[in-house]
C-alpha cells in the first residue's frame, strides 16, 4: 500500500512537475518552424523576333488555359494510383497554378508564332481573326512511375469565314527526379509541347492577311 507524501514533499513534487512541463512547452515554442518550399514553373523561352510590319499582324485571341479542377490548389499534388492524389509535404506553388501555367503557355505560344499577335485580354480592338482555346483534361504526375501523363483538347475558331477546328493530343514525359521541382519542370516541358501543337494548327498568315486554320 502506497503511503501518501507528507504535505511539504508533495508540494515540492507538484512544483517540480510544473517546472518540467513549462520547460518542455518553452522548448517547443522556441523551436524554429520549418519554412515551406515554394515552387515556380521554369520560364518559357523568349518570344521569337516578330515578322516585318508588326502592326499588320493578324491577331489570335487566346482564351485562358483550362486545367483539371483537382489540380487547382496552392498545394503541389501528384497521383499515387489511378484514383488517389497526394500532396508534397510543406510544398506550395508560389502563385496560383492556373495563373502561372496560363502565362507560361502564352509565352511559349508567342515564341512559336512570330507571324501572329497573341492577345490574352481586351482583344476586340485588334479585330482577332481566330480564337484559340486549350483545355488540359488530364495532368497527372504519377510519382510511383516517375511519369507525367497529360491529354488536352485544342480548338481554333475562325472569325471569317466562320469555322471550328478541334483536335485531341496526348503526351507522356519522364520526371527527371522524385522531387516537386522535377514535377514543375515536366509541367513546363508539357506547355512547350502544347504550344507546338497549337502552332502547328496556326502556322502563319498568308499575304492576304487571312491566316490558314486546318
PDB file of C-alpha atoms in Angstrom:
ATOM      1  CA  UNK A   1       0.000   0.000   0.000  1.00  0.00           C
ATOM      2  CA  UNK A   2       1.417   3.394  -1.032  1.00  0.00           C
ATOM      3  CA  UNK A   3       1.944   5.907   1.745  1.00  0.00           C
ATOM      4  CA  UNK A   4       0.813   9.432   0.832  1.00  0.00           C
ATOM      5  CA  UNK A   5       3.557  12.028   0.669  1.00  0.00           C
ATOM      6  CA  UNK A   6       3.700  14.450   3.529  1.00  0.00           C
ATOM      7  CA  UNK A   7       2.249  17.843   2.640  1.00  0.00           C
ATOM      8  CA  UNK A   8       5.603  19.626   2.085  1.00  0.00           C
ATOM      9  CA  UNK A   9       7.251  16.966  -0.167  1.00  0.00           C
ATOM     10  CA  UNK A  10       4.007  16.728  -2.113  1.00  0.00           C
ATOM     11  CA  UNK A  11       4.148  20.454  -2.824  1.00  0.00           C
ATOM     12  CA  UNK A  12       7.805  20.152  -3.922  1.00  0.00           C
ATOM     13  CA  UNK A  13       6.855  17.308  -6.311  1.00  0.00           C
ATOM     14  CA  UNK A  14       4.000  19.326  -7.816  1.00  0.00           C
ATOM     15  CA  UNK A  15       6.261  22.344  -8.308  1.00  0.00           C
ATOM     16  CA  UNK A  16       8.954  20.197  -9.940  1.00  0.00           C
ATOM     17  CA  UNK A  17       6.391  18.669 -12.294  1.00  0.00           C
ATOM     18  CA  UNK A  18       5.020  22.077 -13.243  1.00  0.00           C
ATOM     19  CA  UNK A  19       8.536  23.395 -13.867  1.00  0.00           C
ATOM     20  CA  UNK A  20       9.345  20.436 -16.128  1.00  0.00           C
ATOM     21  CA  UNK A  21       6.131  20.948 -18.107  1.00  0.00           C
ATOM     22  CA  UNK A  22       6.854  24.660 -18.507  1.00  0.00           C
ATOM     23  CA  UNK A  23      10.386  23.922 -19.722  1.00  0.00           C
ATOM     24  CA  UNK A  24       9.044  21.453 -22.272  1.00  0.00           C
ATOM     25  CA  UNK A  25       6.482  23.929 -23.565  1.00  0.00           C
ATOM     26  CA  UNK A  26       9.129  26.625 -23.771  1.00  0.00           C
ATOM     27  CA  UNK A  27      11.406  24.379 -25.805  1.00  0.00           C
ATOM     28  CA  UNK A  28       8.577  23.581 -28.228  1.00  0.00           C
ATOM     29  CA  UNK A  29       7.694  27.249 -28.588  1.00  0.00           C
ATOM     30  CA  UNK A  30      11.283  28.259 -29.265  1.00  0.00           C
ATOM     31  CA  UNK A  31      11.905  25.521 -31.862  1.00  0.00           C
ATOM     32  CA  UNK A  32      12.158  27.146 -35.311  1.00  0.00           C
ATOM     33  CA  UNK A  33       9.283  26.417 -37.674  1.00  0.00           C
ATOM     34  CA  UNK A  34      10.155  24.747 -40.946  1.00  0.00           C
ATOM     35  CA  UNK A  35       9.789  27.179 -43.819  1.00  0.00           C
ATOM     36  CA  UNK A  36       7.545  25.938 -46.642  1.00  0.00           C
ATOM     37  CA  UNK A  37       9.050  25.195 -50.038  1.00  0.00           C
ATOM     38  CA  UNK A  38       7.702  27.489 -52.776  1.00  0.00           C
ATOM     39  CA  UNK A  39       7.739  26.145 -56.335  1.00  0.00           C
ATOM     40  CA  UNK A  40       7.567  28.089 -59.603  1.00  0.00           C
ATOM     41  CA  UNK A  41       7.377  26.954 -63.196  1.00  0.00           C
ATOM     42  CA  UNK A  42      10.577  27.404 -65.218  1.00  0.00           C
ATOM     43  CA  UNK A  43      10.188  30.313 -67.605  1.00  0.00           C
ATOM     44  CA  UNK A  44       9.332  29.694 -71.237  1.00  0.00           C
ATOM     45  CA  UNK A  45      11.827  30.713 -73.958  1.00  0.00           C
ATOM     46  CA  UNK A  46      11.673  34.326 -75.037  1.00  0.00           C
ATOM     47  CA  UNK A  47       9.400  35.297 -77.922  1.00  0.00           C
ATOM     48  CA  UNK A  48      10.692  34.923 -81.439  1.00  0.00           C
ATOM     49  CA  UNK A  49      11.537  38.043 -83.377  1.00  0.00           C
ATOM     50  CA  UNK A  50       8.301  39.483 -84.844  1.00  0.00           C
ATOM     51  CA  UNK A  51       7.799  39.479 -88.560  1.00  0.00           C
ATOM     52  CA  UNK A  52       8.294  42.692 -90.509  1.00  0.00           C
ATOM     53  CA  UNK A  53       5.347  45.077 -90.324  1.00  0.00           C
ATOM     54  CA  UNK A  54       4.297  44.132 -86.813  1.00  0.00           C
ATOM     55  CA  UNK A  55       1.295  46.461 -86.904  1.00  0.00           C
ATOM     56  CA  UNK A  56      -0.260  44.444 -89.723  1.00  0.00           C
ATOM     57  CA  UNK A  57       0.000  41.089 -87.972  1.00  0.00           C
ATOM     58  CA  UNK A  58      -3.247  39.129 -87.627  1.00  0.00           C
ATOM     59  CA  UNK A  59      -4.486  38.766 -84.074  1.00  0.00           C
ATOM     60  CA  UNK A  60      -5.058  35.455 -82.343  1.00  0.00           C
ATOM     61  CA  UNK A  61      -7.299  35.720 -79.266  1.00  0.00           C
ATOM     62  CA  UNK A  62      -6.051  33.280 -76.642  1.00  0.00           C
ATOM     63  CA  UNK A  63      -8.601  32.008 -74.130  1.00  0.00           C
ATOM     64  CA  UNK A  64      -7.459  31.201 -70.587  1.00  0.00           C
ATOM     65  CA  UNK A  65      -5.758  27.824 -70.368  1.00  0.00           C
ATOM     66  CA  UNK A  66      -8.077  25.323 -68.670  1.00  0.00           C
ATOM     67  CA  UNK A  67      -6.761  22.875 -66.055  1.00  0.00           C
ATOM     68  CA  UNK A  68      -8.323  19.897 -64.286  1.00  0.00           C
ATOM     69  CA  UNK A  69     -10.160  21.111 -61.198  1.00  0.00           C
ATOM     70  CA  UNK A  70      -8.332  18.624 -58.966  1.00  0.00           C
ATOM     71  CA  UNK A  71      -5.049  20.446 -59.556  1.00  0.00           C
ATOM     72  CA  UNK A  72      -6.305  23.975 -58.893  1.00  0.00           C
ATOM     73  CA  UNK A  73      -4.693  24.368 -55.477  1.00  0.00           C
ATOM     74  CA  UNK A  74      -1.691  26.049 -53.871  1.00  0.00           C
ATOM     75  CA  UNK A  75      -0.511  22.593 -52.760  1.00  0.00           C
ATOM     76  CA  UNK A  76       1.636  20.660 -55.250  1.00  0.00           C
ATOM     77  CA  UNK A  77      -0.307  17.488 -55.956  1.00  0.00           C
ATOM     78  CA  UNK A  78       0.690  14.237 -57.609  1.00  0.00           C
ATOM     79  CA  UNK A  79      -1.022  10.936 -58.320  1.00  0.00           C
ATOM     80  CA  UNK A  80      -0.196   7.772 -56.416  1.00  0.00           C
ATOM     81  CA  UNK A  81      -2.527   5.494 -58.368  1.00  0.00           C
ATOM     82  CA  UNK A  82      -5.496   5.640 -60.704  1.00  0.00           C
ATOM     83  CA  UNK A  83      -7.855   7.160 -58.139  1.00  0.00           C
ATOM     84  CA  UNK A  84      -5.666   8.726 -55.433  1.00  0.00           C
ATOM     85  CA  UNK A  85      -3.984  12.115 -55.180  1.00  0.00           C
ATOM     86  CA  UNK A  86      -1.392  13.137 -52.618  1.00  0.00           C
ATOM     87  CA  UNK A  87       0.497  16.337 -51.820  1.00  0.00           C
ATOM     88  CA  UNK A  88       4.178  17.051 -51.378  1.00  0.00           C
ATOM     89  CA  UNK A  89       4.696  17.930 -47.696  1.00  0.00           C
ATOM     90  CA  UNK A  90       5.295  21.584 -46.814  1.00  0.00           C
ATOM     91  CA  UNK A  91       5.374  22.454 -50.527  1.00  0.00           C
ATOM     92  CA  UNK A  92       3.288  25.092 -52.276  1.00  0.00           C
ATOM     93  CA  UNK A  93       3.073  26.804 -55.649  1.00  0.00           C
ATOM     94  CA  UNK A  94       4.461  30.316 -55.313  1.00  0.00           C
ATOM     95  CA  UNK A  95       1.441  31.581 -57.264  1.00  0.00           C
ATOM     96  CA  UNK A  96      -1.886  30.138 -58.323  1.00  0.00           C
ATOM     97  CA  UNK A  97      -1.017  27.270 -60.635  1.00  0.00           C
ATOM     98  CA  UNK A  98      -3.705  28.193 -63.167  1.00  0.00           C
ATOM     99  CA  UNK A  99      -2.252  31.709 -63.433  1.00  0.00           C
ATOM    100  CA  UNK A 100       1.345  30.559 -63.804  1.00  0.00           C
ATOM    101  CA  UNK A 101       0.573  27.881 -66.386  1.00  0.00           C
ATOM    102  CA  UNK A 102      -1.593  30.253 -68.448  1.00  0.00           C
ATOM    103  CA  UNK A 103       1.206  32.839 -68.522  1.00  0.00           C
ATOM    104  CA  UNK A 104       3.929  30.358 -69.443  1.00  0.00           C
ATOM    105  CA  UNK A 105       1.754  28.764 -72.128  1.00  0.00           C
ATOM    106  CA  UNK A 106       1.102  32.170 -73.692  1.00  0.00           C
ATOM    107  CA  UNK A 107       4.838  32.922 -73.661  1.00  0.00           C
ATOM    108  CA  UNK A 108       5.637  29.558 -75.263  1.00  0.00           C
ATOM    109  CA  UNK A 109       2.970  30.134 -77.904  1.00  0.00           C
ATOM    110  CA  UNK A 110       4.299  33.594 -78.789  1.00  0.00           C
ATOM    111  CA  UNK A 111       7.765  32.110 -79.254  1.00  0.00           C
ATOM    112  CA  UNK A 112       6.318  29.795 -81.901  1.00  0.00           C
ATOM    113  CA  UNK A 113       4.036  32.267 -83.667  1.00  0.00           C
ATOM    114  CA  UNK A 114       6.135  35.263 -84.747  1.00  0.00           C
ATOM    115  CA  UNK A 115       3.625  35.872 -87.562  1.00  0.00           C
ATOM    116  CA  UNK A 116       0.772  36.492 -85.105  1.00  0.00           C
ATOM    117  CA  UNK A 117      -0.177  38.958 -82.410  1.00  0.00           C
ATOM    118  CA  UNK A 118      -1.243  36.738 -79.496  1.00  0.00           C
ATOM    119  CA  UNK A 119      -3.785  38.607 -77.376  1.00  0.00           C
ATOM    120  CA  UNK A 120      -4.952  37.374 -73.946  1.00  0.00           C
ATOM    121  CA  UNK A 121      -7.461  40.079 -72.984  1.00  0.00           C
ATOM    122  CA  UNK A 122      -9.333  43.046 -74.485  1.00  0.00           C
ATOM    123  CA  UNK A 123      -8.787  41.622 -77.940  1.00  0.00           C
ATOM    124  CA  UNK A 124     -11.801  43.221 -79.652  1.00  0.00           C
ATOM    125  CA  UNK A 125      -9.849  46.373 -80.523  1.00  0.00           C
ATOM    126  CA  UNK A 126      -7.417  44.272 -82.548  1.00  0.00           C
ATOM    127  CA  UNK A 127     -10.142  42.505 -84.539  1.00  0.00           C
ATOM    128  CA  UNK A 128      -8.969  38.912 -83.926  1.00  0.00           C
ATOM    129  CA  UNK A 129      -9.302  36.619 -86.905  1.00  0.00           C
ATOM    130  CA  UNK A 130      -9.182  33.470 -84.775  1.00  0.00           C
ATOM    131  CA  UNK A 131      -9.608  32.314 -81.185  1.00  0.00           C
ATOM    132  CA  UNK A 132      -7.567  29.543 -79.619  1.00  0.00           C
ATOM    133  CA  UNK A 133      -8.773  27.540 -76.630  1.00  0.00           C
ATOM    134  CA  UNK A 134      -6.664  24.829 -74.995  1.00  0.00           C
ATOM    135  CA  UNK A 135      -8.214  22.641 -72.326  1.00  0.00           C
ATOM    136  CA  UNK A 136      -5.943  20.281 -70.409  1.00  0.00           C
ATOM    137  CA  UNK A 137      -8.191  17.405 -69.454  1.00  0.00           C
ATOM    138  CA  UNK A 138      -5.589  15.268 -67.704  1.00  0.00           C
ATOM    139  CA  UNK A 139      -2.393  16.350 -65.973  1.00  0.00           C
ATOM    140  CA  UNK A 140      -1.083  13.560 -63.780  1.00  0.00           C
ATOM    141  CA  UNK A 141       2.386  13.389 -62.305  1.00  0.00           C
ATOM    142  CA  UNK A 142       2.402   9.673 -61.474  1.00  0.00           C
ATOM    143  CA  UNK A 143       5.024   9.562 -58.757  1.00  0.00           C
ATOM    144  CA  UNK A 144       5.471   5.761 -58.464  1.00  0.00           C
ATOM    145  CA  UNK A 145       6.164   5.564 -62.223  1.00  0.00           C
ATOM    146  CA  UNK A 146       8.090   8.860 -62.490  1.00  0.00           C
ATOM    147  CA  UNK A 147       5.983   9.892 -65.488  1.00  0.00           C
ATOM    148  CA  UNK A 148       3.821  12.865 -66.400  1.00  0.00           C
ATOM    149  CA  UNK A 149       0.747  11.861 -68.367  1.00  0.00           C
ATOM    150  CA  UNK A 150      -1.384  14.531 -69.979  1.00  0.00           C
ATOM    151  CA  UNK A 151      -4.126  14.945 -72.524  1.00  0.00           C
ATOM    152  CA  UNK A 152      -5.639  18.113 -73.930  1.00  0.00           C
ATOM    153  CA  UNK A 153      -8.102  19.424 -76.475  1.00  0.00           C
ATOM    154  CA  UNK A 154      -7.147  22.242 -78.833  1.00  0.00           C
ATOM    155  CA  UNK A 155      -9.903  24.239 -80.524  1.00  0.00           C
ATOM    156  CA  UNK A 156      -9.471  27.059 -83.053  1.00  0.00           C
ATOM    157  CA  UNK A 157     -12.438  29.176 -84.082  1.00  0.00           C
ATOM    158  CA  UNK A 158     -12.131  31.338 -87.187  1.00  0.00           C
ATOM    159  CA  UNK A 159     -13.956  34.658 -87.377  1.00  0.00           C
ATOM    160  CA  UNK A 160     -14.300  34.893 -91.143  1.00  0.00           C
ATOM    161  CA  UNK A 161     -15.063  32.664 -92.796  1.00  0.00           C
ATOM    162  CA  UNK A 162     -16.504  31.137 -89.650  1.00  0.00           C
ATOM    163  CA  UNK A 163     -15.259  27.689 -88.799  1.00  0.00           C
ATOM    164  CA  UNK A 164     -14.154  25.460 -85.962  1.00  0.00           C
ATOM    165  CA  UNK A 165     -11.227  23.090 -85.880  1.00  0.00           C
ATOM    166  CA  UNK A 166     -10.586  20.742 -82.944  1.00  0.00           C
ATOM    167  CA  UNK A 167      -8.016  18.112 -82.148  1.00  0.00           C
ATOM    168  CA  UNK A 168      -7.095  15.975 -79.153  1.00  0.00           C
ATOM    169  CA  UNK A 169      -3.475  15.476 -78.164  1.00  0.00           C
ATOM    170  CA  UNK A 170      -1.758  13.328 -75.550  1.00  0.00           C
ATOM    171  CA  UNK A 171       1.767  13.478 -74.180  1.00  0.00           C
ATOM    172  CA  UNK A 172       3.833  11.447 -71.745  1.00  0.00           C
ATOM    173  CA  UNK A 173       7.050  12.835 -70.303  1.00  0.00           C
ATOM    174  CA  UNK A 174       9.570  11.489 -67.789  1.00  0.00           C
ATOM    175  CA  UNK A 175      10.062  13.064 -64.384  1.00  0.00           C
ATOM    176  CA  UNK A 176      13.796  13.676 -64.020  1.00  0.00           C
ATOM    177  CA  UNK A 177      13.773  13.123 -60.250  1.00  0.00           C
ATOM    178  CA  UNK A 178      11.452  12.306 -57.393  1.00  0.00           C
ATOM    179  CA  UNK A 179      11.017  15.946 -56.367  1.00  0.00           C
ATOM    180  CA  UNK A 180       8.361  18.661 -56.731  1.00  0.00           C
ATOM    181  CA  UNK A 181      10.909  20.724 -58.679  1.00  0.00           C
ATOM    182  CA  UNK A 182      11.146  17.949 -61.281  1.00  0.00           C
ATOM    183  CA  UNK A 183       7.360  17.933 -61.482  1.00  0.00           C
ATOM    184  CA  UNK A 184       7.373  21.682 -62.194  1.00  0.00           C
ATOM    185  CA  UNK A 185       9.968  21.199 -64.941  1.00  0.00           C
ATOM    186  CA  UNK A 186       7.812  18.484 -66.511  1.00  0.00           C
ATOM    187  CA  UNK A 187       4.822  20.851 -66.463  1.00  0.00           C
ATOM    188  CA  UNK A 188       6.882  23.467 -68.299  1.00  0.00           C
ATOM    189  CA  UNK A 189       8.018  20.899 -70.873  1.00  0.00           C
ATOM    190  CA  UNK A 190       4.395  19.909 -71.424  1.00  0.00           C
ATOM    191  CA  UNK A 191       3.376  23.534 -72.004  1.00  0.00           C
ATOM    192  CA  UNK A 192       6.093  23.803 -74.652  1.00  0.00           C
ATOM    193  CA  UNK A 193       4.702  20.741 -76.412  1.00  0.00           C
ATOM    194  CA  UNK A 194       1.147  22.046 -76.273  1.00  0.00           C
ATOM    195  CA  UNK A 195       2.327  25.365 -77.692  1.00  0.00           C
ATOM    196  CA  UNK A 196       3.969  23.464 -80.542  1.00  0.00           C
ATOM    197  CA  UNK A 197       0.723  21.539 -81.124  1.00  0.00           C
ATOM    198  CA  UNK A 198      -1.244  24.781 -81.282  1.00  0.00           C
ATOM    199  CA  UNK A 199       1.329  26.460 -83.516  1.00  0.00           C
ATOM    200  CA  UNK A 200       1.053  23.575 -85.959  1.00  0.00           C
ATOM    201  CA  UNK A 201      -2.623  24.440 -86.338  1.00  0.00           C
ATOM    202  CA  UNK A 202      -1.769  28.127 -86.878  1.00  0.00           C
ATOM    203  CA  UNK A 203       1.414  28.109 -88.982  1.00  0.00           C
ATOM    204  CA  UNK A 204       1.236  31.783 -90.060  1.00  0.00           C
ATOM    205  CA  UNK A 205      -0.681  34.305 -92.080  1.00  0.00           C
ATOM    206  CA  UNK A 206      -0.515  34.395 -95.900  1.00  0.00           C
ATOM    207  CA  UNK A 207      -0.125  37.554 -97.899  1.00  0.00           C
ATOM    208  CA  UNK A 208      -3.862  38.320 -97.954  1.00  0.00           C
ATOM    209  CA  UNK A 209      -3.920  38.591 -94.143  1.00  0.00           C
ATOM    210  CA  UNK A 210      -6.235  35.631 -93.511  1.00  0.00           C
ATOM    211  CA  UNK A 211      -4.299  33.031 -91.542  1.00  0.00           C
ATOM    212  CA  UNK A 212      -4.766  29.423 -92.554  1.00  0.00           C
ATOM    213  CA  UNK A 213      -6.501  27.214 -89.973  1.00  0.00           C
ATOM    214  CA  UNK A 214      -6.527  23.483 -90.569  1.00  0.00           C
TER     215      UNK A 214
END
